[in-house]
Structures are given as structure tokens and as C-alpha cells.
Amino acid sequence: MSLKRKDLLSLAPLSVDEIRLILETADSFKEVTGRDIKKVPALRGRTVVNLFFEPSTRTRTSFELAAKRLSADVINFSPSSSSVVKGETLLDTARNIEAMQADIIVLRHPSAGAAEALARGVKSSVINAGDGWHEHPTQGLLDLYTIRERGLSFEGLRVAIVGDVAHSRVARSNIHALVKLGAEVRLVGPPTMMPYGVEKLGARVFYNFDEALRGAQVIMMLRLQLERQGIALFPTIREYARLYGLTTERVESAEPGAIVMHPGPINRGVEIAPEVADSLSSVILEQVANGVAIRMGILYLLSGAN
Amino acid sequence: MAIHITGGHVIDPGRLNGVADVLIDAGRVVAVGPHLKVPAGATKIDAKGRLVLPGFVDLHVHFREPGFEYKESIQSGAAAAVAGGFTSVCCMPNTNPVNDNQAITEFMLDRARAAGLANVFPIGAITKGSEGKELAEIGDLRRAGCVAISDDGKPVMNSLVMRRAMEYALAFDVPVVDHCEDLHLAEGGCMNEGTISTELGLPGMPAAAEDVMVARNVALAELTGARLHLAHISTEGSVRMVREAKSRGLKVTAEACPHHFTITEEVVRGYNTYAKMNPPLRTWKDVQAIKQGLRDGTIDVIATDHAPHASQEKQLGFTEAPFGIIGLETALPLTFALVDEGVLSLESAVDKLSTAPAKAFGLAKGTLAVGADADVAVVDQQEQWEVDPAKFRSKSRNTPFAGWKVKGRVTATIVGGRVVFESGRAEK
Amino acid sequence: MTQNDRSQERPVMDAGDIARAVTRIAHEILERNKGVQDLALVGIRTGGVHLAHRLVRRIQEIEAAQVPIGELDITLYRDDLSLRKEQPVLRKTTVPFDISDKIIVLVDDVLFTGRTIRAAMDGLIDLGRPAEIQLAVLVDRGHRQLPIKATYIGKNIPTSREEKIQVLLEEEGEDERVVISKS
């Protein structure tokens, strides 16, 4: 079993076997990150380019760490969004990078579909680190890994994904993967944040958070984007926090032992109460640690001779 | 110079549908029928096994001159038109500068005359700069040669401004053409809002954004008595409302584009910017409604909304790429596919491409009656070919139909009694 | 896992030979290292793991002492990763003790070109700083491509490059034997 793909653009097309392979591969890398010498020579001499058109310290750092622990060389490119405005196409930027012999390009871009467009145009492997609202596959995978690490099995697992689902690439990636693995996915949020026809992806929509929490084993909170402009999707933060904020009482109303997840960065006091973020049920920091192992796994699996 | 077209199946909607010869002289149709008296030295065009049709009239094209000539010029657009069988086209005013005054209209007519290919009838702006605030000099635009007014590309959002425009236009008897889109509802959208936009993570424009404006425009047409022409309708709701408006005798005409009766939002998968246009590709139900609307006469006219864009522009990300696809050189086979499907009779299809559009805008075109302008399209209904954008006469290549195997091709186009296009030969 | 047609195999060691070799190697390890002080065994995946466990059991029987045991996956240290189209499947490394200052006996089933052992040494050194690394193999088939020598050898079996040697063990559901076949 191997990953016969040039790129990792989304979780929607992955098979269950491929997802399992990635998670099992990450086990080996989790072990490596536990050593004193957190380095293996597997990607020695390879070049990984982080091409981030949207600012992101945590994801970029995670990929950088993952690549360096594999002994790869890492280059960080953060074109200001103005170069996009000036009309240099994504493809031109990427071809310049490819000409520098980049083996793997990690792309984050504000436009859905950008990673796919890039992958079609370059010979390097492309990893989608987030394209607009579309997908963030490595986040989805590290979320799965974290759930698995906690001893939870996916079949029949009751997972609540809470927040601005319509604009969340993390939500989309998780919905695809969890449904594929047989979990029961509950999407929670105000109707204005539920995209058209999202039930067709295999999830159930709840406008009532408390109802959705009954029996929930995993509570995945999405970040509320306070910086969004234009006509708001909800009247005030106060009302949003009251209806959809995760408090200690709400966590206790879920299945005993339920875990709390968040892709970060968290808005303390808005979608998640500070005491919940710091509680024992929170696996938020584990997600971050697992992110490096998963990304090492993906870099390793995609690094075969192209 | 006389032209004698022989042995073709002539379809002049409402007048003639049968084998006949056509004689053209001094730019006009001189005689139609068997056994014509042909002057010496007349060019002969053998149309045996072919259709002989009034040249098509496209009420909605974007020739990007002045301002965006790299996408298309009036010359290249007119060349694309005649290659597609269109002998008359109406070009929208969203040029740079916007065609909101006599000078730009005259410039466009000048460039069209210099090209000497299709007839170009400019459409003037409704408001100054198409900003939607103050009325443009519609009287002047009419006098300079505009045949209709529109702010296409955009709707006229302010209903009071649209009301005034419709009332004012009555004095000049020009149709008011609206691009029906509520910009607030459609905000940020780049494709139809539906299950596919949800999967792809793209912001969507709901069908309601179009329906809301169709409803508003119909109400204003009723209030003012104006001639309302709805550009490129694409939704089930729009068709329903136009049908209802017509049943009450309102002066509403509507056009539909070939892509809206041929493909759906599925074509956007893979973030295909060649499937990005406004109004967007919709669902299968909407496509069925458009076909039904064409069949029962709710939709009077087929127009292309030919919207050229350069390849580097369409290579931007899906949300950044401009809206629009070209259509002059693919409209004929896509329309004829409806004939093969049984949605339209052949005569009805020709009517939608030619006679009805001319009638909607009051143009003396779309007919092969004796004395009419000699604008003719000779068509091989059976010829099968593959759409190859590299061979298009348009400067642009942005079509979702590349590689399609289609049926129905123009073999010759005559404008004003001159052959301006012959397939298989590089024309001027 | 054998996929051979058994009629193509030529047996070179039977169950008895293997058991005697393991016993002898266990004695040699204890003799050379004068007991189990600071001693640990690390089996190389996948061929060396079962043999390492057997050696630990024999040593336990002989000296009544428990020697720590680890399992090392050398895939990430292979020298051919950049040449392969698909990356090989990883198996976990589990070395649940500190290897620094210990005498580590690496255990593998067949010693051939020596590249696996080179990778294993790189892997070990990333885990700590052993006092000494020794190597125990059941079979040495020659054709070294790197300057590597085993400390303890079960049996020397000369082969040609085109041949294949397999060590088949009952832990894997096979009849115990070492066989040569055509590649």
C-alpha cells in the first residue's frame, strides 16, 4: 500500500485505505519527534518550498519543522497579496520556484482551487495548506490522528463540528474524511453559516448546540472570523457566544470523556471559554504536536521520485 | 454584383420553408423562388443540401473596443460573428470609456464600417458611465445609432433610476435591456449557489439574485409601459415570471444564451474558469426550464453574450478570473442540437436566431423577403466538426466547448450582398 | 513471507540447524561481553526482530538475566529513498530504553551488501551514543558493498548474486528453514 499520488490537494478523493496509511505513517514520525535528536535523513537534499499567499505563522512553522526534521531544505515564500493584484498569476510564481528545483511546494492561497491549478501546472508535488474555503487536508488529517490517538474509533463516532461551516476549509476537510470513515457528523451553527445543501455531504445540520451535544464524543470548534467584513452572519458576538460558545457546562452535557478540539488560533471567550480551552478535555495542543508528525508523514509519502 | 444561391432549403420564418433559389443584387434580396431570371456575370453559390437562412442577429455581444482591444476589437468580433453566421450584432456599452455618448457610438460604427463584415448596432448605456445614478443622453445615443439601451455587465440597482430610464426611453422607442442581478444577494459570488459551490468552497450567487430583479423589472415595465428586454435569463424562476408577464400582455421580451440551455454548473468542477460567466451556469432543472421557455415562446431570442477575455486573465484563480465566455462561433451548432432533441423545430430555431431578435429591437433584418437587406447565412446542418478554439476568428479562446464534437456549420455568410465569409477559406 | 514454489528451493539450514546456531550465538555474545552488563539487543525490522527475541530468551535461559530488547525500522535511513518512485511503508521503531553507553548487539537474519546495517547504525546513533555496536546475523551470504563485518555469524553460505536467500521462521507461520532459490 502506498500513496500513488503526486499531490495532496484535498481529502474528498482519498480512499479509506489511503487515509489509514497516512495515519499509520505518522505514527513513525510521532516517535521521531519524541526523540532527543528529532531528525531523520529521509528527505536529505530535497527542497520544500512554503508558498504562503495568506499569512499564517502556525501552519507554516509546522510545515517548516516537519521538513527540517526530515533533513530537507526549506524555503519560505510569502508573496504579498499585491503581487496577485498586479496580475502575476499563481502559475508564474510557482514556475519560478520550480525552476529553482523545488521538490515539494506547500501552498496556502485565498482562492479555492488554487492548489489544484498549481498542481496541474508544475511537476513538483503540491500540498494544499488551505485554499480559500475549500479544504485544508493536513489539518483534517491531524484532527483524525488526534482522535485516533485518544483511542476513539471512527465507526459511529459522534462528532460535532461547530461554527462558520460555510467559510471553513477545516470543516470541509473533516466532513469528507469523517463521513468516509463512518463517523456520525453533526454540523452546528446558525443557518447563515451553513452552506447550501451541506447535508448532501453526509452530515446532519443542527441549529441548536445543546441538542447536538447530547452524546457527542468529539466537539470540534471552528474559529469565528471576527475580521470578516460586510453584512454580518450573526447580530453580535454576545449572541453568538451565548448560542454557540463552548462552556464548561456544555462540555459536561456531552458524552463523558468527550474531547474538545480547535484548529486554532482560538478566540478565548467567544467560541470557546478559556477554562475549556485549558481543561483536561482539550486536546488543542496535541493537535499542534500531531500536526508536525502528520506533515512529516505527508512529505515522506509524496517524496518518491516523480 | 449579383449572387445567385441555388438549390438550397430556404427558411424565412413565417414566410417560406422549402427549396428555392435566392437572387441578390445591389445589396438586396431581389427574388426568391424557382426559375429566377439571373443577370449575366452573377456569382453562383451552390446550396444544394444546405440551408439558406436570413443572417443571424445577435442582440448581445461584447466587442471590447474602445479600451480592451487586447481581448477583442470590433474588427475581430465582426469576423467571429460572420464565421458563426451572424450578419448583425448589437454590442454592449461596457467598453472603456463606456458608450454613454454620441462620440463613442459614432466611433464604434466607424470601426464597424471599416471592418466591412457584420453589421454592428451599438447598444447605449442607460446611465452615465453605467454607474446607475444619472441617465445618459439617451436621445443623443438613439440619434447617433444606438438601437437599445443597457448597463449590461451590471444591473441598474436603483429602482427609481430604472423607472425613470424606462419612462424616458418611451420617447425614443428603444428597448431597455437589463442584466438582472441583485448585486447585494450575489455579493462576492462567482458561480451558482448550490451543492457544487458548497463542495468547491466557492462563494455562490443564488438563483434568487436573478429572480428578484426579473420580478422588479416586470413590475416596472407594467408601471411604465416600456419595452423591457431581459438579457441572458438563466433560472427557472425567471422563465416562469416572463411567461406570466407575457400572458398579461406586457411588452417583455427575453433572451437566453446557448450555454444556459446546454451545460450546467457541473462543468465548473475542477475550478474551470472557462465555465465562469454571469449569470452563472445553473442546475439541470434550470436548463430544462430554459428549453421549455424556448419551446413555448416565453423566450423569444437566442443571443450569445459573447464576452472575450485574454488567456492570462482566465488563468487567474476562479474567484479572481473575469466573468464571460465567447459564443459567436459555437451558437449555431448548440442551437441546432435543440432541433435534434426535438425542443425546437428547425424553423423555430432559425426564428430565435434571426427573425425574432430583429423584431425585438425593431431592426429591419432577419428576413429574406424581396427588398430586404441581403444578409444571408448558408448552413450545412449535417456537417460534423470539432470545436477548436485555436481556429476561432475571435482574438480570445475562452470557451467551455473546446473539443466538443458538434453538428451544424456555416459554409458561407453574405452581408449587404457581399460574401464576407466562406468556410474552408481564410477570409479578408 | 514466502512466495516460492517449494520445489524451487534448496534448503541450507533446517529447524535444528537454526536452533543450534541461535544457541551458539547467545553463548558467544555472553562470552565476548563477559555477561549481560550494559548489554542490549536491537532487532532490525523485519527479519531480525524474531531472532532478537529468541536470543534474548536463550540468554535468559543461560544466564538467568533479562536483556533489554528494541525493534528498529531502518526505512527512513535507507540510501535509496530518493530513487524510489513510491516510498516504502514505514514500520515503527520501538527502543524503550536509553542506548547511550550500552553495548548494542544489532540482530538481522541475512547479511548481504551491508547497506541495511549501515542504515541501522545511522538509526541507532540518532537514538543515542552506544558504547559499542556489535552485529549478529543468522546467515552471511557474502557480496559486501560496504566495509561491514558481522561479529557473530550463524552460518556462512556462499551464494551467487542472482540467488536469493530466505530465512523462514515459525513466528511467521512458516516451517523453520533457510533456503536458497533463484531470484
Tab-separated table of N, CA and C in Angstrom, chain B residues 95-203:
chain	number	residue	atom	x	y	z
B	95	THR	N	-17.589	49.310	-22.571
B	95	THR	CA	-16.228	49.481	-23.079
B	95	THR	C	-15.527	50.481	-22.169
B	96	ASN	N	-14.366	50.933	-22.565
B	96	ASN	CA	-13.654	51.930	-21.763
B	96	ASN	C	-13.130	53.022	-22.680
B	97	PRO	N	-13.747	54.210	-22.731
B	97	PRO	CA	-14.855	54.609	-21.882
B	97	PRO	C	-16.184	53.937	-22.271
B	98	VAL	N	-17.102	53.984	-21.327
B	98	VAL	CA	-18.433	53.409	-21.552
B	98	VAL	C	-19.115	54.163	-22.701
B	99	ASN	N	-19.883	53.439	-23.496
B	99	ASN	CA	-20.583	54.087	-24.598
B	99	ASN	C	-21.839	54.775	-24.074
B	100	ASP	N	-21.639	55.953	-23.446
B	100	ASP	CA	-22.794	56.679	-22.940
B	100	ASP	C	-22.964	58.011	-23.678
B	101	ASN	N	-22.306	58.141	-24.822
B	101	ASN	CA	-22.453	59.379	-25.579
B	101	ASN	C	-22.265	59.118	-27.074
B	102	GLN	N	-22.678	60.110	-27.823
B	102	GLN	CA	-22.703	60.011	-29.277
B	102	GLN	C	-21.321	59.732	-29.859
B	103	ALA	N	-20.287	60.332	-29.271
B	103	ALA	CA	-18.946	60.189	-29.856
B	103	ALA	C	-18.506	58.736	-29.889
B	104	ILE	N	-18.738	58.010	-28.772
B	104	ILE	CA	-18.313	56.606	-28.742
B	104	ILE	C	-19.152	55.784	-29.724
B	105	THR	N	-20.441	56.072	-29.758
B	105	THR	CA	-21.306	55.330	-30.692
B	105	THR	C	-20.811	55.522	-32.116
B	106	GLU	N	-20.506	56.762	-32.462
B	106	GLU	CA	-20.050	57.015	-33.836
B	106	GLU	C	-18.711	56.339	-34.093
B	107	PHE	N	-17.852	56.325	-33.087
B	107	PHE	CA	-16.566	55.636	-33.227
B	107	PHE	C	-16.781	54.159	-33.534
B	108	MET	N	-17.682	53.548	-32.774
B	108	MET	CA	-17.940	52.115	-32.973
B	108	MET	C	-18.481	51.853	-34.375
B	109	LEU	N	-19.410	52.706	-34.819
B	109	LEU	CA	-19.996	52.498	-36.148
B	109	LEU	C	-18.930	52.655	-37.213
B	110	ASP	N	-18.026	53.574	-36.969
B	110	ASP	CA	-16.917	53.802	-37.879
B	110	ASP	C	-16.027	52.572	-38.007
B	111	ARG	N	-15.654	52.016	-36.858
B	111	ARG	CA	-14.785	50.835	-36.864
B	111	ARG	C	-15.499	49.682	-37.559
B	112	ALA	N	-16.816	49.594	-37.342
B	112	ALA	CA	-17.582	48.510	-37.976
B	112	ALA	C	-17.600	48.673	-39.478
B	113	ARG	N	-17.765	49.918	-39.917
B	113	ARG	CA	-17.778	50.166	-41.369
B	113	ARG	C	-16.435	49.822	-41.965
B	114	ALA	N	-15.373	50.194	-41.261
B	114	ALA	CA	-14.024	49.909	-41.768
B	114	ALA	C	-13.795	48.409	-41.874
B	115	ALA	N	-14.331	47.654	-40.929
B	115	ALA	CA	-14.150	46.203	-40.974
B	115	ALA	C	-14.916	45.600	-42.139
B	116	GLY	N	-16.052	46.187	-42.426
B	116	GLY	CA	-16.827	45.714	-43.575
B	116	GLY	C	-17.290	44.278	-43.463
B	117	LEU	N	-17.569	43.815	-42.280
B	117	LEU	CA	-18.029	42.422	-42.109
B	117	LEU	C	-19.472	42.453	-41.601
B	118	ALA	N	-19.715	42.083	-40.338
B	118	ALA	CA	-21.102	42.082	-39.859
B	118	ALA	C	-21.590	43.510	-39.630
B	119	ASN	N	-22.892	43.698	-39.675
B	119	ASN	CA	-23.475	44.979	-39.279
B	119	ASN	C	-23.370	45.080	-37.767
B	120	VAL	N	-22.937	46.231	-37.275
B	120	VAL	CA	-22.830	46.405	-35.837
B	120	VAL	C	-23.814	47.474	-35.406
B	121	PHE	N	-24.684	47.151	-34.479
B	121	PHE	CA	-25.659	48.099	-33.947
B	121	PHE	C	-25.339	48.320	-32.477
B	122	PRO	N	-24.790	49.465	-32.138
B	122	PRO	CA	-24.406	49.655	-30.735
B	122	PRO	C	-25.614	49.760	-29.819
B	123	ILE	N	-25.426	49.297	-28.587
B	123	ILE	CA	-26.401	49.494	-27.527
B	123	ILE	C	-25.806	50.555	-26.613
B	124	GLY	N	-26.552	51.625	-26.333
B	124	GLY	CA	-26.019	52.703	-25.499
B	124	GLY	C	-26.271	52.435	-24.021
B	125	ALA	N	-25.522	53.146	-23.180
B	125	ALA	CA	-25.700	52.955	-21.739
B	125	ALA	C	-27.004	53.587	-21.269
B	126	ILE	N	-27.537	53.043	-20.190
B	126	ILE	CA	-28.737	53.623	-19.588
B	126	ILE	C	-28.334	54.827	-18.745
B	127	THR	N	-27.244	54.642	-17.980
B	127	THR	CA	-26.817	55.722	-17.089
B	127	THR	C	-25.397	56.149	-17.443
B	128	LYS	N	-25.053	57.343	-17.010
B	128	LYS	CA	-23.726	57.876	-17.304
B	128	LYS	C	-22.665	56.945	-16.709
B	129	GLY	N	-21.741	56.528	-17.539
B	129	GLY	CA	-20.679	55.643	-17.081
B	129	GLY	C	-21.181	54.296	-16.607
B	130	SER	N	-22.460	54.014	-16.854
B	130	SER	CA	-23.131	52.822	-16.313
B	130	SER	C	-22.986	52.757	-14.803
B	131	GLU	N	-22.945	53.949	-14.174
B	131	GLU	CA	-22.802	53.965	-12.718
B	131	GLU	C	-24.129	53.756	-12.029
B	132	GLY	N	-25.220	53.808	-12.745
B	132	GLY	CA	-26.525	53.540	-12.151
B	132	GLY	C	-27.129	54.725	-11.440
B	133	LYS	N	-26.584	55.931	-11.669
B	133	LYS	CA	-27.076	57.087	-10.911
B	133	LYS	C	-27.830	58.078	-11.781
B	134	GLU	N	-27.172	58.582	-12.835
B	134	GLU	CA	-27.818	59.598	-13.678
B	134	GLU	C	-28.036	59.048	-15.077
B	135	LEU	N	-29.174	59.433	-15.672
B	135	LEU	CA	-29.468	58.942	-17.021
B	135	LEU	C	-28.437	59.452	-18.021
B	136	ALA	N	-28.071	58.593	-18.960
B	136	ALA	CA	-27.202	59.011	-20.069
B	136	ALA	C	-28.059	59.771	-21.089
B	137	GLU	N	-27.393	60.383	-22.047
B	137	GLU	CA	-28.142	61.157	-23.065
B	137	GLU	C	-28.752	60.188	-24.073
B	138	ILE	N	-29.844	59.601	-23.642
B	138	ILE	CA	-30.442	58.528	-24.433
B	138	ILE	C	-30.921	59.033	-25.793
B	139	GLY	N	-31.426	60.236	-25.824
B	139	GLY	CA	-31.905	60.802	-27.090
B	139	GLY	C	-30.771	60.884	-28.109
B	140	ASP	N	-29.639	61.387	-27.618
B	140	ASP	CA	-28.473	61.524	-28.468
B	140	ASP	C	-27.951	60.169	-28.930
B	141	LEU	N	-27.925	59.253	-27.997
B	141	LEU	CA	-27.445	57.910	-28.324
B	141	LEU	C	-28.318	57.310	-29.425
B	142	ARG	N	-29.624	57.534	-29.296
B	142	ARG	CA	-30.543	56.997	-30.311
B	142	ARG	C	-30.241	57.605	-31.656
B	143	ARG	N	-30.088	58.935	-31.638
B	143	ARG	CA	-29.851	59.633	-32.890
B	143	ARG	C	-28.533	59.197	-33.511
B	144	ALA	N	-27.542	58.915	-32.691
B	144	ALA	CA	-26.233	58.513	-33.219
B	144	ALA	C	-26.259	57.100	-33.791
B	145	GLY	N	-27.276	56.315	-33.390
B	145	GLY	CA	-27.371	54.979	-34.000
B	145	GLY	C	-27.570	53.832	-33.031
B	146	CYS	N	-27.702	54.134	-31.735
B	146	CYS	CA	-27.953	53.028	-30.806
B	146	CYS	C	-29.348	52.475	-31.008
B	147	VAL	N	-29.488	51.185	-30.878
B	147	VAL	CA	-30.790	50.552	-31.117
B	147	VAL	C	-31.462	50.113	-29.825
B	148	ALA	N	-30.765	50.211	-28.710
B	148	ALA	CA	-31.331	49.832	-27.412
B	148	ALA	C	-30.436	50.455	-26.356
B	149	ILE	N	-30.885	50.396	-25.091
B	149	ILE	CA	-30.021	50.886	-24.015
B	149	ILE	C	-29.882	49.810	-22.942
B	150	SER	N	-28.677	49.792	-22.325
B	150	SER	CA	-28.410	48.799	-21.302
B	150	SER	C	-27.199	49.211	-20.493
B	151	ASP	N	-27.134	48.829	-19.230
B	151	ASP	CA	-25.906	48.995	-18.451
B	151	ASP	C	-25.233	47.638	-18.286
B	152	ASP	N	-25.473	46.727	-19.234
B	152	ASP	CA	-25.049	45.335	-19.088
B	152	ASP	C	-23.601	45.179	-18.680
B	153	GLY	N	-23.451	44.102	-17.928
B	153	GLY	CA	-22.287	43.895	-17.114
B	153	GLY	C	-22.832	44.104	-15.720
B	154	LYS	N	-23.621	45.133	-15.593
B	154	LYS	CA	-24.240	45.456	-14.306
B	154	LYS	C	-25.752	45.599	-14.464
B	155	PRO	N	-26.474	45.467	-13.362
B	155	PRO	CA	-27.887	45.817	-13.370
B	155	PRO	C	-28.022	47.298	-13.049
B	156	VAL	N	-29.199	47.860	-13.265
B	156	VAL	CA	-29.480	49.172	-12.684
B	156	VAL	C	-30.105	48.866	-11.337
B	157	MET	N	-29.338	49.011	-10.273
B	157	MET	CA	-29.801	48.561	-8.960
B	157	MET	C	-30.916	49.435	-8.412
B	158	ASN	N	-30.775	50.726	-8.612
B	158	ASN	CA	-31.736	51.659	-8.025
B	158	ASN	C	-33.026	51.647	-8.837
B	159	SER	N	-34.107	51.182	-8.194
B	159	SER	CA	-35.367	51.008	-8.926
B	159	SER	C	-35.948	52.320	-9.407
B	160	LEU	N	-35.694	53.391	-8.699
B	160	LEU	CA	-36.216	54.687	-9.150
B	160	LEU	C	-35.496	55.102	-10.433
B	161	VAL	N	-34.199	54.907	-10.463
B	161	VAL	CA	-33.424	55.231	-11.674
B	161	VAL	C	-33.921	54.387	-12.847
B	162	MET	N	-34.181	53.122	-12.598
B	162	MET	CA	-34.666	52.236	-13.677
B	162	MET	C	-36.045	52.682	-14.143
B	163	ARG	N	-36.875	53.096	-13.210
B	163	ARG	CA	-38.199	53.583	-13.608
B	163	ARG	C	-38.062	54.782	-14.532
B	164	ARG	N	-37.225	55.741	-14.143
B	164	ARG	CA	-37.047	56.945	-14.961
B	164	ARG	C	-36.489	56.583	-16.332
B	165	ALA	N	-35.563	55.648	-16.331
B	165	ALA	CA	-34.961	55.244	-17.611
B	165	ALA	C	-36.029	54.647	-18.527
B	166	MET	N	-36.861	53.793	-17.968
B	166	MET	CA	-37.907	53.158	-18.786
B	166	MET	C	-38.873	54.205	-19.312
B	167	GLU	N	-39.227	55.152	-18.482
B	167	GLU	CA	-40.169	56.189	-18.931
B	167	GLU	C	-39.534	57.032	-20.020
B	168	TYR	N	-38.311	57.465	-19.777
B	168	TYR	CA	-37.622	58.337	-20.724
B	168	TYR	C	-37.424	57.639	-22.063
B	169	ALA	N	-37.142	56.334	-21.992
B	169	ALA	CA	-36.880	55.594	-23.227
B	169	ALA	C	-38.104	55.508	-24.121
B	170	LEU	N	-39.276	55.663	-23.523
B	170	LEU	CA	-40.507	55.598	-24.328
B	170	LEU	C	-40.486	56.634	-25.436
B	171	ALA	N	-39.892	57.774	-25.147
B	171	ALA	CA	-39.878	58.857	-26.138
B	171	ALA	C	-39.079	58.471	-27.377
B	172	PHE	N	-38.189	57.550	-27.235
B	172	PHE	CA	-37.310	57.204	-28.368
B	172	PHE	C	-37.575	55.806	-28.855
B	173	ASP	N	-38.578	55.185	-28.238
B	173	ASP	CA	-38.990	53.847	-28.648
B	173	ASP	C	-37.810	52.874	-28.721
B	174	VAL	N	-36.990	52.912	-27.693
B	174	VAL	CA	-35.905	51.919	-27.637
B	174	VAL	C	-36.190	50.918	-26.523
B	175	PRO	N	-35.835	49.658	-26.744
B	175	PRO	CA	-35.978	48.687	-25.653
B	175	PRO	C	-34.942	48.965	-24.565
B	176	VAL	N	-35.358	48.717	-23.326
B	176	VAL	CA	-34.458	48.843	-22.186
B	176	VAL	C	-34.026	47.431	-21.794
B	177	VAL	N	-32.721	47.191	-21.868
B	177	VAL	CA	-32.218	45.838	-21.611
B	177	VAL	C	-31.583	45.809	-20.229
B	178	ASP	N	-32.044	44.909	-19.356
B	178	ASP	CA	-31.415	44.849	-18.044
B	178	ASP	C	-30.723	43.511	-17.826
B	179	HIS	N	-29.538	43.588	-17.230
B	179	HIS	CA	-28.802	42.405	-16.753
B	179	HIS	C	-29.328	42.180	-15.345
B	180	CYS	N	-30.174	41.162	-15.183
B	180	CYS	CA	-30.920	41.014	-13.927
B	180	CYS	C	-30.103	40.339	-12.837
B	181	GLU	N	-29.584	41.131	-11.942
B	181	GLU	CA	-28.777	40.561	-10.858
B	181	GLU	C	-28.834	41.519	-9.687
B	182	ASP	N	-29.314	41.053	-8.544
B	182	ASP	CA	-29.267	41.887	-7.345
B	182	ASP	C	-27.857	41.761	-6.777
B	183	LEU	N	-27.090	42.856	-6.887
B	183	LEU	CA	-25.682	42.786	-6.520
B	183	LEU	C	-25.476	42.468	-5.051
B	184	HIS	N	-26.431	42.817	-4.210
B	184	HIS	CA	-26.240	42.518	-2.786
B	184	HIS	C	-26.392	41.029	-2.542
B	185	LEU	N	-27.425	40.426	-3.121
B	185	LEU	CA	-27.634	38.989	-2.940
B	185	LEU	C	-26.509	38.183	-3.565
B	186	ALA	N	-25.998	38.701	-4.669
B	186	ALA	CA	-24.973	37.943	-5.391
B	186	ALA	C	-23.586	38.260	-4.892
B	187	GLU	N	-23.487	39.069	-3.882
B	187	GLU	CA	-22.217	39.637	-3.434
B	187	GLU	C	-21.087	38.621	-3.342
B	188	GLY	N	-20.004	38.920	-4.038
B	188	GLY	CA	-18.826	38.069	-3.943
B	188	GLY	C	-18.970	36.745	-4.668
B	189	GLY	N	-20.152	36.453	-5.194
B	189	GLY	CA	-20.366	35.147	-5.792
B	189	GLY	C	-19.627	34.978	-7.105
B	190	CYS	N	-19.244	33.737	-7.404
B	190	CYS	CA	-18.560	33.505	-8.681
B	190	CYS	C	-19.122	32.310	-9.429
B	191	MET	N	-20.105	31.647	-8.827
B	191	MET	CA	-20.772	30.560	-9.553
B	191	MET	C	-22.167	30.418	-8.938
B	192	ASN	N	-22.993	29.527	-9.486
B	192	ASN	CA	-24.330	29.334	-8.942
B	192	ASN	C	-24.229	28.831	-7.503
B	193	GLU	N	-25.071	29.369	-6.619
B	193	GLU	CA	-25.054	28.864	-5.259
B	193	GLU	C	-25.809	27.543	-5.225
B	194	GLY	N	-25.104	26.489	-4.856
B	194	GLY	CA	-25.751	25.179	-4.869
B	194	GLY	C	-24.830	24.157	-4.249
B	195	THR	N	-25.123	22.887	-4.480
B	195	THR	CA	-24.324	21.837	-3.853
B	195	THR	C	-22.888	21.858	-4.367
B	196	ILE	N	-22.698	22.269	-5.604
B	196	ILE	CA	-21.332	22.276	-6.122
B	196	ILE	C	-20.519	23.421	-5.540
B	197	SER	N	-21.132	24.583	-5.366
B	197	SER	CA	-20.384	25.680	-4.758
B	197	SER	C	-20.033	25.323	-3.323
B	198	THR	N	-20.909	24.579	-2.660
B	198	THR	CA	-20.616	24.142	-1.295
B	198	THR	C	-19.414	23.213	-1.278
B	199	GLU	N	-19.403	22.242	-2.215
B	199	GLU	CA	-18.277	21.303	-2.253
B	199	GLU	C	-16.980	21.979	-2.606
B	200	LEU	N	-17.035	22.881	-3.571
B	200	LEU	CA	-15.803	23.508	-4.036
B	200	LEU	C	-15.352	24.634	-3.118
B	201	GLY	N	-16.216	25.029	-2.174
B	201	GLY	CA	-15.833	26.113	-1.286
B	201	GLY	C	-15.783	27.457	-1.987
B	202	LEU	N	-16.656	27.635	-2.992
B	202	LEU	CA	-16.681	28.904	-3.723
B	202	LEU	C	-17.917	29.695	-3.334
B	203	PRO	N	-17.786	31.038	-3.242
B	203	PRO	CA	-18.965	31.834	-2.916
B	203	PRO	C	-19.969	31.769	-4.062
